[in-house]
Coordinates of C-alpha atoms and ligand atoms in Angstrom, one line a residue:
M23 CA -4.0 -83.5 17.8
H24 CA -5.2 -80.6 19.9
E25 CA -9.0 -79.7 20.4
G26 CA -10.6 -78.0 17.9
L27 CA -7.5 -78.4 15.7
K28 CA -6.9 -80.1 12.5
D29 CA -3.7 -82.5 12.0
I30 CA -1.9 -82.4 8.3
E31 CA 0.7 -85.1 7.8
G32 CA 4.3 -83.7 7.9
F33 CA 3.1 -80.4 9.6
E34 CA 2.8 -80.0 13.2
I35 CA -0.4 -78.0 14.2
S36 CA -0.9 -76.4 17.5
F37 CA -2.0 -73.8 19.8
H38 CA 0.8 -70.9 20.9
E39 CA 2.2 -71.1 23.9
K40 CA 1.4 -67.7 24.8
S41 CA -2.3 -67.9 23.5
K42 CA -5.0 -69.7 21.7
R43 CA -5.8 -67.1 19.3
I44 CA -2.5 -68.1 17.6
V45 CA -2.0 -71.2 15.8
N46 CA 1.4 -72.5 15.3
I47 CA 2.1 -74.3 12.2
K48 CA 5.8 -76.2 11.8
I49 CA 6.9 -77.8 8.8
E50 CA 8.5 -80.8 9.2
N51 CA 12.0 -81.8 7.1
Q52 CA 10.1 -84.1 4.9
I53 CA 7.7 -81.5 3.7
I54 CA 10.6 -79.1 3.6
E55 CA 12.6 -81.0 1.2
R56 CA 9.7 -82.0 -1.0
L57 CA 9.0 -78.2 -1.7
I58 CA 12.9 -77.4 -2.6
F59 CA 12.2 -79.3 -6.2
P60 CA 8.7 -77.3 -7.1
F61 CA 10.4 -74.1 -5.9
K62 CA 13.5 -74.4 -7.9
K63 CA 11.3 -74.2 -11.1
F64 CA 10.9 -70.5 -11.0
D65 CA 13.5 -67.7 -10.0
L66 CA 12.2 -64.6 -7.8
T67 CA 12.6 -62.6 -11.3
A68 CA 9.8 -65.1 -12.9
L69 CA 7.7 -64.8 -9.7
E70 CA 8.1 -61.0 -9.8
Y71 CA 7.2 -60.7 -13.2
K72 CA 4.7 -63.4 -14.0
P73 CA 2.1 -63.6 -11.3
F74 CA 0.8 -66.8 -12.6
T75 CA 4.2 -68.4 -11.4
R76 CA 3.2 -67.9 -7.7
F77 CA -0.5 -69.7 -8.0
T78 CA 2.1 -72.7 -9.4
I79 CA 4.5 -72.7 -6.1
A80 CA 0.9 -72.1 -4.0
K81 CA -0.7 -75.2 -5.8
S82 CA 2.8 -77.2 -5.3
L83 CA 2.7 -76.2 -1.2
N84 CA -0.6 -77.5 -0.6
D85 CA -0.5 -80.6 -2.8
I86 CA 2.1 -81.3 -0.8
A87 CA 0.4 -80.7 2.8
S88 CA -2.0 -83.3 1.4
G89 CA -4.5 -80.7 -0.1
E90 CA -5.4 -79.2 3.4
L91 CA -3.0 -76.3 3.7
G92 CA -5.1 -73.4 2.2
N93 CA -8.4 -74.7 4.2
I94 CA -6.6 -74.6 7.6
I95 CA -5.0 -71.5 7.2
N96 CA -8.2 -69.8 5.5
S97 CA -10.3 -70.5 8.0
I98 CA -8.1 -69.6 10.9
L99 CA -7.4 -66.3 9.4
R100 CA -11.5 -65.5 9.1
N101 CA -12.1 -66.9 12.5
R102 CA -12.6 -64.3 15.0
N103 CA -11.5 -66.3 17.5
T104 CA -8.0 -66.7 16.2
G105 CA -7.4 -64.9 12.9
C106 CA -3.6 -65.6 13.2
F107 CA -0.7 -68.2 12.6
I108 CA 2.7 -68.4 12.5
I109 CA 4.2 -71.0 10.0
G110 CA 7.5 -71.9 9.4
P111 CA 9.9 -74.9 9.1
K112 CA 10.5 -77.1 12.4
N113 CA 14.2 -76.9 12.0
L114 CA 16.2 -74.4 10.2
S115 CA 19.3 -75.7 8.0
S116 CA 21.3 -74.6 5.2
K117 CA 18.9 -75.2 2.8
L118 CA 16.3 -72.5 3.9
N119 CA 18.1 -69.6 2.1
K120 CA 16.5 -66.4 1.8
N121 CA 15.1 -67.0 -1.6
F122 CA 13.8 -70.4 -0.3
L123 CA 11.8 -68.4 2.3
V124 CA 10.6 -65.7 -0.2
K125 CA 9.0 -68.5 -2.0
L126 CA 7.1 -70.0 0.6
S127 CA 6.2 -66.6 2.3
T128 CA 4.5 -66.2 -1.5
A129 CA 3.1 -69.6 -1.5
I130 CA 1.2 -69.6 1.8
T131 CA 0.7 -65.8 0.2
Y132 CA -1.6 -67.3 -2.6
L133 CA -3.8 -69.6 -0.6
I134 CA -5.0 -66.9 1.0
G135 CA -5.4 -64.1 -1.6
N136 CA -4.3 -61.7 -4.1
P137 CA -1.3 -59.4 -2.6
N138 CA -1.6 -55.6 -3.0
H139 CA 1.1 -54.1 -4.9
D140 CA 3.6 -52.6 -2.5
A141 CA 4.3 -49.2 -3.7
M142 CA 7.2 -48.9 -1.2
A143 CA 9.1 -51.5 -3.4
D144 CA 6.9 -51.5 -6.4
K145 CA 6.4 -55.5 -6.3
Y146 CA 4.2 -57.8 -4.9
Y147 CA 6.3 -58.0 -1.8
A148 CA 8.7 -55.6 0.3
R149 CA 11.9 -56.4 1.8
F150 CA 13.5 -53.8 4.5
H151 CA 16.1 -54.0 7.1
V152 CA 16.2 -52.5 10.2
R153 CA 19.9 -51.7 11.1
H154 CA 21.7 -49.3 13.6
E155 CA 21.5 -46.1 11.6
D156 CA 18.7 -45.3 9.9
D157 CA 17.6 -42.0 7.9
S158 CA 13.9 -43.0 7.1
D159 CA 10.8 -41.1 7.5
S160 CA 8.8 -43.7 9.1
Y161 CA 9.0 -45.8 12.7
L162 CA 9.2 -49.2 10.1
R163 CA 12.9 -48.9 10.1
K164 CA 13.8 -47.3 13.4
A165 CA 15.1 -50.0 15.4
Y166 CA 15.4 -48.3 18.8
I167 CA 12.0 -47.0 19.1
N168 CA 8.9 -49.1 19.8
M169 CA 6.7 -49.4 16.6
D170 CA 3.5 -48.8 18.3
L171 CA 0.6 -51.2 17.7
H172 CA -1.0 -50.8 14.6
T173 CA -2.5 -52.1 11.5
D174 CA -1.4 -51.8 8.1
G175 CA -3.0 -50.1 4.9
T176 CA -4.4 -47.5 6.8
Y177 CA -3.2 -44.9 4.2
V178 CA -4.0 -46.8 0.6
K179 CA -7.2 -47.6 -1.2
E180 CA -6.8 -51.1 -1.9
K181 CA -8.4 -53.5 0.7
T182 CA -6.0 -55.0 3.0
D183 CA -7.7 -57.9 4.9
W184 CA -4.4 -59.4 6.0
L185 CA -1.0 -59.3 6.4
L186 CA 1.9 -61.5 6.1
M187 CA 5.4 -60.7 7.8
S188 CA 8.5 -63.4 7.6
K189 CA 11.5 -63.0 9.0
L190 CA 14.3 -63.4 6.8
E191 CA 17.7 -62.9 8.6
E192 CA 18.5 -61.5 11.9
E193 CA 22.0 -60.7 13.5
N194 CA 23.2 -59.4 17.0
A195 CA 19.3 -58.7 17.5
Q196 CA 18.1 -58.7 21.3
G197 CA 15.0 -57.4 22.1
G198 CA 12.9 -56.5 18.8
E199 CA 10.3 -58.7 19.9
T200 CA 7.0 -58.8 17.8
Y201 CA 4.0 -58.0 20.2
L202 CA 0.3 -58.2 18.9
L203 CA -3.3 -57.6 20.2
H204 CA -6.8 -59.3 19.4
L205 CA -9.2 -56.6 19.7
D206 CA -11.4 -58.6 21.8
D207 CA -8.5 -59.1 24.5
W208 CA -8.5 -54.9 24.6
E209 CA -9.5 -53.6 28.3
H210 CA -10.5 -50.3 26.4
L211 CA -12.5 -51.4 23.4
N212 CA -16.1 -50.9 24.4
D213 CA -15.2 -47.4 26.0
L214 CA -13.3 -46.6 22.8
F215 CA -15.6 -48.2 20.1
K216 CA -18.9 -46.4 21.3
N217 CA -17.0 -42.9 20.8
E218 CA -18.7 -41.5 18.1
I219 CA -15.5 -39.6 16.8
G220 CA -13.9 -43.0 16.4
K221 CA -17.0 -43.3 13.6
Q222 CA -15.9 -40.0 12.0
N223 CA -13.8 -40.1 8.7
F224 CA -10.0 -39.2 9.4
I225 CA -7.4 -38.0 6.9
W226 CA -5.0 -40.7 6.3
G227 CA -1.6 -39.5 4.6
S228 CA 1.9 -41.0 4.3
P229 CA 5.6 -39.9 4.0
K230 CA 7.6 -40.0 1.1
S231 CA 9.1 -43.2 1.5
K232 CA 5.8 -44.8 0.8
N233 CA 5.5 -43.5 -2.7
I234 CA 1.5 -43.2 -2.3
D235 CA 0.7 -39.5 -3.6
Y236 CA -3.0 -39.5 -2.5
K237 CA -4.7 -39.2 0.9
V238 CA -7.8 -41.5 2.0
E239 CA -10.1 -40.9 4.5
H240 CA -12.3 -43.4 6.7
P241 CA -13.3 -44.0 10.4
V242 CA -10.9 -45.5 13.2
F243 CA -13.4 -48.3 14.0
S244 CA -16.2 -49.5 11.8
E245 CA -18.7 -53.0 12.0
D246 CA -18.0 -56.5 10.0
Q247 CA -21.1 -57.7 8.7
N248 CA -21.5 -59.3 12.5
G249 CA -21.7 -56.2 14.3
N250 CA -18.1 -57.1 15.5
P251 CA -15.6 -54.1 15.7
Q252 CA -13.1 -53.6 13.4
I253 CA -9.9 -51.5 13.5
S254 CA -7.9 -49.3 11.0
Y255 CA -5.3 -47.8 12.9
I256 CA -1.4 -46.5 12.7
D257 CA -0.1 -43.9 14.7
Q258 CA 1.9 -41.9 12.1
F259 CA -0.5 -41.2 9.3
P260 CA -3.8 -39.9 10.8
E261 CA -4.0 -36.2 10.1
P262 CA -6.5 -35.0 12.7
K263 CA -8.8 -32.0 11.7
N264 CA -9.4 -30.7 15.0
M265 CA -9.0 -30.7 18.5
E266 CA -11.8 -33.5 19.2
Q267 CA -10.3 -36.2 16.5
G268 CA -7.1 -35.1 18.0
L269 CA -7.5 -35.9 21.5
F270 CA -9.3 -38.9 20.4
L271 CA -6.4 -40.5 18.9
Q272 CA -4.1 -39.8 21.3
K273 CA -6.4 -41.5 23.9
L274 CA -6.9 -44.2 21.4
S275 CA -2.8 -44.3 21.2
D276 CA -2.3 -44.5 25.4
A277 CA -5.2 -47.0 25.9
L278 CA -3.8 -49.4 22.8
E279 CA 0.0 -49.5 24.3
E280 CA -1.3 -49.7 28.0
S281 CA -3.3 -53.0 27.4
E282 CA -2.0 -55.8 30.0
N283 CA -3.0 -58.4 27.0
K284 CA -0.6 -57.7 24.3
I285 CA 0.7 -61.0 23.3
I286 CA 4.4 -60.6 22.7
F287 CA 7.1 -63.0 21.2
P288 CA 10.2 -63.2 19.3
L289 CA 9.1 -64.2 15.8
T290 CA 12.1 -66.7 15.0
V291 CA 14.2 -66.4 11.5
G292 CA 12.6 -68.3 9.1
S293 CA 9.1 -68.0 10.4
T294 CA 6.3 -65.9 9.0
M295 CA 3.2 -64.6 10.6
V296 CA 0.0 -63.9 9.1
A297 CA -2.7 -62.1 11.0
N298 CA -6.3 -60.7 9.9
N299 CA -6.0 -56.8 9.6
Y300 CA -9.0 -55.7 11.0
F301 CA -9.0 -57.0 14.5
W302 CA -5.4 -58.0 15.0
L303 CA -3.0 -55.0 15.8
H304 CA 0.6 -55.5 15.2
G305 CA 3.9 -54.0 16.8
R306 CA 7.9 -54.3 17.7
K307 CA 9.6 -53.5 20.7
P308 CA 12.8 -51.6 20.5
F309 CA 16.3 -53.5 20.0
K310 CA 18.8 -53.2 22.5
E311 CA 21.7 -51.0 20.6
N312 CA 23.9 -53.0 19.0
K313 CA 26.4 -51.5 16.0
N314 CA 26.1 -54.5 14.0
L315 CA 22.4 -55.2 14.3
S316 CA 20.9 -56.5 11.1
R317 CA 17.2 -57.6 10.6
E318 CA 15.6 -58.5 7.3
L319 CA 11.8 -58.9 7.2
L320 CA 9.5 -59.4 4.1
R321 CA 6.3 -58.2 4.0
I322 CA 2.8 -59.1 2.0
R323 CA -0.5 -57.5 2.5
G324 CA -3.7 -57.9 0.5
S325 CA -7.0 -59.4 0.2
F326 CA -9.0 -62.6 0.7
F327 CA -9.9 -64.7 -2.6
N328 CA -13.6 -64.8 -1.5
N329 CA -15.0 -61.7 0.1
Ligands
FE2_404 FE1 2.7 -53.0 10.1

């Protein structure tokens, strides 16, 4: 039992070894075994075509977790001091194939909120590979380039309260660590948050592969109901209107990347990371070059059920 953390039978819940802002939830084998049967009831097509089936598997997961998992993960995500958790099987076994992991990610999602339609994949989730070669038009699949700190959903109309990322596969990968930064740990937050330019509207577009045919306008910084700073930012998609917006974004980008308070860790295969998208930024370190590099991620972004 850890201070401030509740226990659920069959789950190991603790703070992440690198930060007390991240909660680690390990699912023990007995729970995985009990999930296999309810998860078998639906194949991925059923989950994709019939949204109510996703609620059914989420209910199964929560029931098997003594009816407590939903409450716990929602309070972690909404708590400004944490806002992030990593959940996954304690032991990887052959039963944990990709289908199982997609279902587990779906079940976790539907304890939190409704996913946004992912236009890139034309589904409620997207799966994508990072490989040695890439000819795409965004940093998402560029294995050997740093993916700088950002939030998700900057260029879409839908609310993006949270994001979920699951690692489905990783082969011949060195480097490629996930890195995260909590806004309140950022050395330059005060300086940049009080800069008026960050509160101006910026135009946000996106490259072709994202399948979004409109642009949106919103500021980089805003405040939540309690006056806490929130950020909506990614380097590639804002279209600065003038010199002052351009220079502000450059300063912001530099100040984020040079932070000493980033939390850097490898996300292990089978693990899922879920973060509040208003005060956590995420990024990825470059991989070491390898012709056989293959990594597959699943992502889901969405809004909370009760806003
Ligand atoms: Fe992202």
